[in-house]
JSON list of C-alpha atoms in Angstrom, two decimals:
[
{"chain": "A", "resi": 1, "resn": "MET", "atom": "CA", "xyz": [5.09, -20.66, -13.90]},
{"chain": "A", "resi": 2, "resn": "SER", "atom": "CA", "xyz": [1.54, -21.87, -14.17]},
{"chain": "A", "resi": 3, "resn": "GLU", "atom": "CA", "xyz": [-0.89, -20.45, -16.66]},
{"chain": "A", "resi": 4, "resn": "CYS", "atom": "CA", "xyz": [-2.84, -17.45, -15.41]},
{"chain": "A", "resi": 5, "resn": "LYS", "atom": "CA", "xyz": [-6.14, -16.73, -17.12]},
{"chain": "A", "resi": 6, "resn": "VAL", "atom": "CA", "xyz": [-7.99, -13.98, -15.30]},
{"chain": "A", "resi": 7, "resn": "ASN", "atom": "CA", "xyz": [-10.27, -11.17, -16.39]},
{"chain": "A", "resi": 8, "resn": "ILE", "atom": "CA", "xyz": [-9.68, -8.99, -13.33]},
{"chain": "A", "resi": 9, "resn": "ASP", "atom": "CA", "xyz": [-6.90, -6.45, -13.82]},
{"chain": "A", "resi": 10, "resn": "PHE", "atom": "CA", "xyz": [-4.83, -5.75, -10.70]},
{"chain": "A", "resi": 11, "resn": "LEU", "atom": "CA", "xyz": [-4.43, -2.03, -11.27]},
{"chain": "A", "resi": 12, "resn": "ARG", "atom": "CA", "xyz": [-7.81, -1.14, -12.79]},
{"chain": "A", "resi": 13, "resn": "HIS", "atom": "CA", "xyz": [-10.15, -3.51, -10.96]},
{"chain": "A", "resi": 14, "resn": "ILE", "atom": "CA", "xyz": [-8.45, -3.94, -7.58]},
{"chain": "A", "resi": 15, "resn": "ALA", "atom": "CA", "xyz": [-5.84, -1.28, -6.72]},
{"chain": "A", "resi": 16, "resn": "ASN", "atom": "CA", "xyz": [-7.35, 1.88, -8.19]},
{"chain": "A", "resi": 17, "resn": "PRO", "atom": "CA", "xyz": [-10.86, 1.22, -6.77]},
{"chain": "A", "resi": 18, "resn": "ALA", "atom": "CA", "xyz": [-9.40, 0.46, -3.31]},
{"chain": "A", "resi": 19, "resn": "LEU", "atom": "CA", "xyz": [-7.31, 3.63, -3.37]},
{"chain": "A", "resi": 20, "resn": "ALA", "atom": "CA", "xyz": [-10.24, 5.70, -4.67]},
{"chain": "A", "resi": 21, "resn": "LEU", "atom": "CA", "xyz": [-12.53, 4.35, -1.94]},
{"chain": "A", "resi": 22, "resn": "ALA", "atom": "CA", "xyz": [-9.95, 5.23, 0.70]},
{"chain": "A", "resi": 23, "resn": "MET", "atom": "CA", "xyz": [-9.77, 8.78, -0.66]},
{"chain": "A", "resi": 24, "resn": "VAL", "atom": "CA", "xyz": [-13.56, 9.06, -0.66]},
{"chain": "A", "resi": 25, "resn": "ASN", "atom": "CA", "xyz": [-13.63, 7.85, 2.95]},
{"chain": "A", "resi": 26, "resn": "ILE", "atom": "CA", "xyz": [-11.07, 10.51, 3.83]},
{"chain": "A", "resi": 27, "resn": "SER", "atom": "CA", "xyz": [-12.98, 13.32, 2.13]},
{"chain": "A", "resi": 28, "resn": "ASN", "atom": "CA", "xyz": [-16.27, 12.17, 3.70]},
{"chain": "A", "resi": 29, "resn": "GLY", "atom": "CA", "xyz": [-14.74, 12.11, 7.18]},
{"chain": "A", "resi": 30, "resn": "ARG", "atom": "CA", "xyz": [-14.99, 8.31, 7.53]},
{"chain": "A", "resi": 31, "resn": "ALA", "atom": "CA", "xyz": [-11.30, 7.88, 8.32]},
{"chain": "A", "resi": 32, "resn": "GLU", "atom": "CA", "xyz": [-10.89, 7.67, 12.08]},
{"chain": "A", "resi": 33, "resn": "LEU", "atom": "CA", "xyz": [-7.73, 9.56, 12.95]},
{"chain": "A", "resi": 34, "resn": "GLN", "atom": "CA", "xyz": [-6.44, 10.92, 16.21]},
{"chain": "A", "resi": 35, "resn": "ALA", "atom": "CA", "xyz": [-5.57, 14.59, 16.01]},
{"chain": "A", "resi": 36, "resn": "LYS", "atom": "CA", "xyz": [-5.27, 17.26, 18.67]},
{"chain": "A", "resi": 37, "resn": "ASN", "atom": "CA", "xyz": [-7.11, 19.88, 16.67]},
{"chain": "A", "resi": 38, "resn": "GLN", "atom": "CA", "xyz": [-8.62, 20.66, 13.29]},
{"chain": "A", "resi": 39, "resn": "GLU", "atom": "CA", "xyz": [-5.35, 21.94, 11.82]},
{"chain": "A", "resi": 40, "resn": "GLU", "atom": "CA", "xyz": [-3.49, 18.76, 12.78]},
{"chain": "A", "resi": 41, "resn": "SER", "atom": "CA", "xyz": [-6.35, 16.69, 11.38]},
{"chain": "A", "resi": 42, "resn": "LYS", "atom": "CA", "xyz": [-6.09, 18.55, 8.09]},
{"chain": "A", "resi": 43, "resn": "GLN", "atom": "CA", "xyz": [-2.33, 17.91, 7.93]},
{"chain": "A", "resi": 44, "resn": "VAL", "atom": "CA", "xyz": [-2.78, 14.20, 8.64]},
{"chain": "A", "resi": 45, "resn": "LEU", "atom": "CA", "xyz": [-5.44, 13.89, 5.94]},
{"chain": "A", "resi": 46, "resn": "GLN", "atom": "CA", "xyz": [-3.12, 15.64, 3.47]},
{"chain": "A", "resi": 47, "resn": "LYS", "atom": "CA", "xyz": [-0.33, 13.21, 4.33]},
{"chain": "A", "resi": 48, "resn": "ILE", "atom": "CA", "xyz": [-2.63, 10.23, 3.79]},
{"chain": "A", "resi": 49, "resn": "THR", "atom": "CA", "xyz": [-3.88, 11.59, 0.48]},
{"chain": "A", "resi": 50, "resn": "SER", "atom": "CA", "xyz": [-0.34, 12.24, -0.69]},
{"chain": "A", "resi": 51, "resn": "ALA", "atom": "CA", "xyz": [0.73, 8.72, 0.34]},
{"chain": "A", "resi": 52, "resn": "LEU", "atom": "CA", "xyz": [-2.21, 7.12, -1.47]},
{"chain": "A", "resi": 53, "resn": "LEU", "atom": "CA", "xyz": [-1.43, 9.09, -4.63]},
{"chain": "A", "resi": 54, "resn": "ASP", "atom": "CA", "xyz": [2.22, 8.01, -4.37]},
{"chain": "A", "resi": 55, "resn": "ILE", "atom": "CA", "xyz": [1.10, 4.38, -4.07]},
{"chain": "A", "resi": 56, "resn": "LYS", "atom": "CA", "xyz": [-1.14, 4.76, -7.12]},
{"chain": "A", "resi": 57, "resn": "LYS", "atom": "CA", "xyz": [1.74, 6.23, -9.11]},
{"chain": "A", "resi": 58, "resn": "GLY", "atom": "CA", "xyz": [4.12, 3.52, -7.89]},
{"chain": "A", "resi": 59, "resn": "LEU", "atom": "CA", "xyz": [1.70, 0.77, -8.87]},
{"chain": "A", "resi": 60, "resn": "SER", "atom": "CA", "xyz": [1.23, 2.35, -12.30]},
{"chain": "A", "resi": 61, "resn": "ASN", "atom": "CA", "xyz": [4.98, 2.54, -12.79]},
{"chain": "A", "resi": 62, "resn": "GLY", "atom": "CA", "xyz": [5.25, -1.07, -11.64]},
{"chain": "A", "resi": 63, "resn": "GLU", "atom": "CA", "xyz": [2.69, -2.14, -14.21]},
{"chain": "A", "resi": 64, "resn": "ILE", "atom": "CA", "xyz": [4.67, -0.41, -16.95]},
{"chain": "A", "resi": 65, "resn": "LYS", "atom": "CA", "xyz": [7.97, -1.98, -15.93]},
{"chain": "A", "resi": 66, "resn": "TYR", "atom": "CA", "xyz": [6.66, -5.47, -15.07]},
{"chain": "A", "resi": 67, "resn": "ASN", "atom": "CA", "xyz": [3.87, -5.60, -17.65]},
{"chain": "A", "resi": 68, "resn": "PHE", "atom": "CA", "xyz": [1.31, -7.23, -15.36]},
{"chain": "A", "resi": 69, "resn": "SER", "atom": "CA", "xyz": [-1.84, -5.86, -16.98]},
{"chain": "A", "resi": 70, "resn": "ILE", "atom": "CA", "xyz": [-4.36, -8.36, -18.30]},
{"chain": "A", "resi": 71, "resn": "TYR", "atom": "CA", "xyz": [-4.53, -6.15, -21.38]},
{"chain": "A", "resi": 72, "resn": "GLY", "atom": "CA", "xyz": [-1.57, -7.55, -23.31]},
{"chain": "A", "resi": 73, "resn": "GLY", "atom": "CA", "xyz": [0.65, -8.29, -20.33]},
{"chain": "A", "resi": 74, "resn": "ASP", "atom": "CA", "xyz": [1.06, -11.22, -17.96]},
{"chain": "A", "resi": 75, "resn": "PRO", "atom": "CA", "xyz": [-0.71, -10.99, -14.59]},
{"chain": "A", "resi": 76, "resn": "ARG", "atom": "CA", "xyz": [1.82, -13.46, -13.14]},
{"chain": "A", "resi": 77, "resn": "ASN", "atom": "CA", "xyz": [4.29, -10.57, -13.21]},
{"chain": "A", "resi": 78, "resn": "ILE", "atom": "CA", "xyz": [2.45, -9.08, -10.23]},
{"chain": "A", "resi": 79, "resn": "ALA", "atom": "CA", "xyz": [4.39, -11.63, -8.19]},
{"chain": "A", "resi": 80, "resn": "LYS", "atom": "CA", "xyz": [7.65, -10.35, -9.65]},
{"chain": "A", "resi": 81, "resn": "TYR", "atom": "CA", "xyz": [6.65, -6.76, -8.86]},
{"chain": "A", "resi": 82, "resn": "LEU", "atom": "CA", "xyz": [5.73, -7.56, -5.24]},
{"chain": "A", "resi": 83, "resn": "THR", "atom": "CA", "xyz": [9.21, -9.00, -4.67]},
{"chain": "A", "resi": 84, "resn": "SER", "atom": "CA", "xyz": [11.03, -6.25, -6.58]},
{"chain": "A", "resi": 85, "resn": "PRO", "atom": "CA", "xyz": [13.18, -3.36, -5.39]},
{"chain": "A", "resi": 86, "resn": "GLU", "atom": "CA", "xyz": [10.52, -1.01, -6.80]},
{"chain": "A", "resi": 87, "resn": "TRP", "atom": "CA", "xyz": [7.84, -2.43, -4.48]},
{"chain": "A", "resi": 88, "resn": "ARG", "atom": "CA", "xyz": [10.16, -2.39, -1.45]},
{"chain": "A", "resi": 89, "resn": "GLY", "atom": "CA", "xyz": [11.17, 1.17, -2.30]},
{"chain": "A", "resi": 90, "resn": "LEU", "atom": "CA", "xyz": [7.56, 2.27, -2.61]},
{"chain": "A", "resi": 91, "resn": "VAL", "atom": "CA", "xyz": [6.69, 0.74, 0.76]},
{"chain": "A", "resi": 92, "resn": "GLU", "atom": "CA", "xyz": [9.76, 2.19, 2.47]},
{"chain": "A", "resi": 93, "resn": "LEU", "atom": "CA", "xyz": [9.20, 5.65, 1.01]},
{"chain": "A", "resi": 94, "resn": "THR", "atom": "CA", "xyz": [5.49, 5.68, 1.80]},
{"chain": "A", "resi": 95, "resn": "PHE", "atom": "CA", "xyz": [5.85, 4.57, 5.39]},
{"chain": "A", "resi": 96, "resn": "GLY", "atom": "CA", "xyz": [8.95, 6.66, 5.93]},
{"chain": "A", "resi": 97, "resn": "GLU", "atom": "CA", "xyz": [6.94, 9.76, 5.07]},
{"chain": "A", "resi": 98, "resn": "LEU", "atom": "CA", "xyz": [4.22, 8.72, 7.53]},
{"chain": "A", "resi": 99, "resn": "LYS", "atom": "CA", "xyz": [6.45, 7.66, 10.43]},
{"chain": "A", "resi": 100, "resn": "ASP", "atom": "CA", "xyz": [5.61, 10.74, 12.52]},
{"chain": "A", "resi": 101, "resn": "THR", "atom": "CA", "xyz": [1.86, 10.26, 12.15]},
{"chain": "A", "resi": 102, "resn": "PRO", "atom": "CA", "xyz": [0.91, 6.80, 13.47]},
{"chain": "A", "resi": 103, "resn": "GLY", "atom": "CA", "xyz": [-2.78, 7.21, 12.63]},
{"chain": "A", "resi": 104, "resn": "ALA", "atom": "CA", "xyz": [-1.99, 8.00, 9.00]},
{"chain": "A", "resi": 105, "resn": "TRP", "atom": "CA", "xyz": [0.58, 5.20, 8.96]},
{"chain": "A", "resi": 106, "resn": "GLU", "atom": "CA", "xyz": [-1.99, 2.66, 10.19]},
{"chain": "A", "resi": 107, "resn": "PHE", "atom": "CA", "xyz": [-4.67, 3.91, 7.79]},
{"chain": "A", "resi": 108, "resn": "VAL", "atom": "CA", "xyz": [-2.42, 3.60, 4.72]},
{"chain": "A", "resi": 109, "resn": "ARG", "atom": "CA", "xyz": [-1.13, 0.21, 5.82]},
{"chain": "A", "resi": 110, "resn": "GLY", "atom": "CA", "xyz": [-4.73, -0.94, 6.22]},
{"chain": "A", "resi": 111, "resn": "VAL", "atom": "CA", "xyz": [-5.58, 0.22, 2.70]},
{"chain": "A", "resi": 112, "resn": "LEU", "atom": "CA", "xyz": [-2.58, -1.63, 1.25]},
{"chain": "A", "resi": 113, "resn": "MET", "atom": "CA", "xyz": [-3.35, -4.79, 3.20]},
{"chain": "A", "resi": 114, "resn": "GLU", "atom": "CA", "xyz": [-6.98, -4.70, 2.09]},
{"chain": "A", "resi": 115, "resn": "LEU", "atom": "CA", "xyz": [-5.93, -4.16, -1.53]},
{"chain": "A", "resi": 116, "resn": "LEU", "atom": "CA", "xyz": [-3.48, -7.09, -1.38]},
{"chain": "A", "resi": 117, "resn": "THR", "atom": "CA", "xyz": [-6.02, -9.32, 0.38]},
{"chain": "A", "resi": 118, "resn": "LYS", "atom": "CA", "xyz": [-8.53, -8.66, -2.38]},
{"chain": "A", "resi": 119, "resn": "ALA", "atom": "CA", "xyz": [-5.89, -9.45, -5.00]},
{"chain": "A", "resi": 120, "resn": "ALA", "atom": "CA", "xyz": [-4.86, -12.66, -3.21]},
{"chain": "A", "resi": 121, "resn": "ASN", "atom": "CA", "xyz": [-8.49, -13.79, -3.05]},
{"chain": "A", "resi": 122, "resn": "THR", "atom": "CA", "xyz": [-9.27, -12.72, -6.62]},
{"chain": "A", "resi": 123, "resn": "TYR", "atom": "CA", "xyz": [-6.30, -14.47, -8.20]},
{"chain": "A", "resi": 124, "resn": "GLY", "atom": "CA", "xyz": [-6.44, -17.44, -5.81]},
{"chain": "A", "resi": 125, "resn": "SER", "atom": "CA", "xyz": [-6.24, -20.76, -7.61]},
{"chain": "A", "resi": 126, "resn": "GLN", "atom": "CA", "xyz": [-6.17, -19.15, -11.08]},
{"chain": "A", "resi": 127, "resn": "CYS", "atom": "CA", "xyz": [-2.78, -17.53, -10.40]},
{"chain": "A", "resi": 128, "resn": "PRO", "atom": "CA", "xyz": [-1.36, -19.19, -7.29]},
{"chain": "A", "resi": 129, "resn": "GLU", "atom": "CA", "xyz": [2.02, -17.44, -7.53]},
{"chain": "A", "resi": 130, "resn": "VAL", "atom": "CA", "xyz": [0.31, -14.04, -7.54]},
{"chain": "A", "resi": 131, "resn": "SER", "atom": "CA", "xyz": [-1.91, -15.01, -4.62]},
{"chain": "A", "resi": 132, "resn": "GLU", "atom": "CA", "xyz": [1.12, -16.27, -2.68]},
{"chain": "A", "resi": 133, "resn": "ALA", "atom": "CA", "xyz": [3.13, -13.08, -3.43]},
{"chain": "A", "resi": 134, "resn": "CYS", "atom": "CA", "xyz": [0.19, -10.97, -2.20]},
{"chain": "A", "resi": 135, "resn": "LYS", "atom": "CA", "xyz": [-0.02, -13.02, 0.99]},
{"chain": "A", "resi": 136, "resn": "ASN", "atom": "CA", "xyz": [3.73, -12.60, 1.55]},
{"chain": "A", "resi": 137, "resn": "ALA", "atom": "CA", "xyz": [3.45, -8.84, 1.02]},
{"chain": "A", "resi": 138, "resn": "ILE", "atom": "CA", "xyz": [0.56, -8.75, 3.51]},
{"chain": "A", "resi": 139, "resn": "GLU", "atom": "CA", "xyz": [2.65, -10.66, 6.04]},
{"chain": "A", "resi": 140, "resn": "ASP", "atom": "CA", "xyz": [5.55, -8.24, 5.55]},
{"chain": "A", "resi": 141, "resn": "LEU", "atom": "CA", "xyz": [3.22, -5.26, 6.04]},
{"chain": "A", "resi": 142, "resn": "SER", "atom": "CA", "xyz": [1.66, -6.79, 9.13]},
{"chain": "A", "resi": 143, "resn": "LYS", "atom": "CA", "xyz": [5.12, -7.10, 10.74]},
{"chain": "A", "resi": 144, "resn": "MET", "atom": "CA", "xyz": [5.91, -3.42, 10.17]},
{"chain": "A", "resi": 145, "resn": "LYS", "atom": "CA", "xyz": [5.56, -0.99, 13.05]},
{"chain": "A", "resi": 146, "resn": "PRO", "atom": "CA", "xyz": [5.59, 2.80, 12.94]},
{"chain": "A", "resi": 147, "resn": "SER", "atom": "CA", "xyz": [8.86, 4.09, 14.32]},
{"chain": "A", "resi": 148, "resn": "LEU", "atom": "CA", "xyz": [8.70, 6.21, 17.41]},
{"chain": "A", "resi": 149, "resn": "PRO", "atom": "CA", "xyz": [9.86, 9.80, 17.03]},
{"chain": "A", "resi": 150, "resn": "LYS", "atom": "CA", "xyz": [13.20, 10.57, 18.64]},
{"chain": "A", "resi": 151, "resn": "ASN", "atom": "CA", "xyz": [13.49, 13.21, 21.29]},
{"chain": "A", "resi": 152, "resn": "PRO", "atom": "CA", "xyz": [14.71, 16.63, 20.05]},
{"chain": "A", "resi": 153, "resn": "GLU", "atom": "CA", "xyz": [18.29, 16.09, 21.20]},
{"chain": "A", "resi": 154, "resn": "GLY", "atom": "CA", "xyz": [18.50, 12.83, 19.21]},
{"chain": "A", "resi": 155, "resn": "THR", "atom": "CA", "xyz": [19.58, 10.81, 22.21]},
{"chain": "A", "resi": 156, "resn": "GLU", "atom": "CA", "xyz": [17.89, 7.74, 23.56]},
{"chain": "A", "resi": 157, "resn": "LEU", "atom": "CA", "xyz": [15.31, 8.25, 26.25]},
{"chain": "A", "resi": 158, "resn": "SER", "atom": "CA", "xyz": [16.04, 6.40, 29.46]},
{"chain": "A", "resi": 159, "resn": "LYS", "atom": "CA", "xyz": [13.65, 4.97, 32.02]},
{"chain": "A", "resi": 160, "resn": "ALA", "atom": "CA", "xyz": [15.64, 6.40, 34.96]}
]
């Protein structure tokens, strides 16, 4: 591992501000979501908020376990976290909960991709393994697609 001397903390200076901005955008009505009515819109916004809070908690737990804070930890451990079962579990849980609301799914994925892009750019040449892990996580997220809801009977729909 190369040396990693940075003064930007992943959780405090990148992740938390990105998540907070997303929540502000939601509360200010700046999140463009497709909903049939006001009640559905409210439910979608609640799902997004819940997902963002889960991500924040998951990242905090990841920092504790992988010790990637710049305050006494090793930022290179962000790379270990982004390839860990904890990260994969967080992503799977988050997007699993949003699978029935494609607009919310896309919004949350966009927030995560933006957060990881900022981290990749911030750590860049100072912590190349972190930057590379962020880029790989972005690539994985970009390949994900929201699953289509099944019909009520649980059988496949045909084109007949």
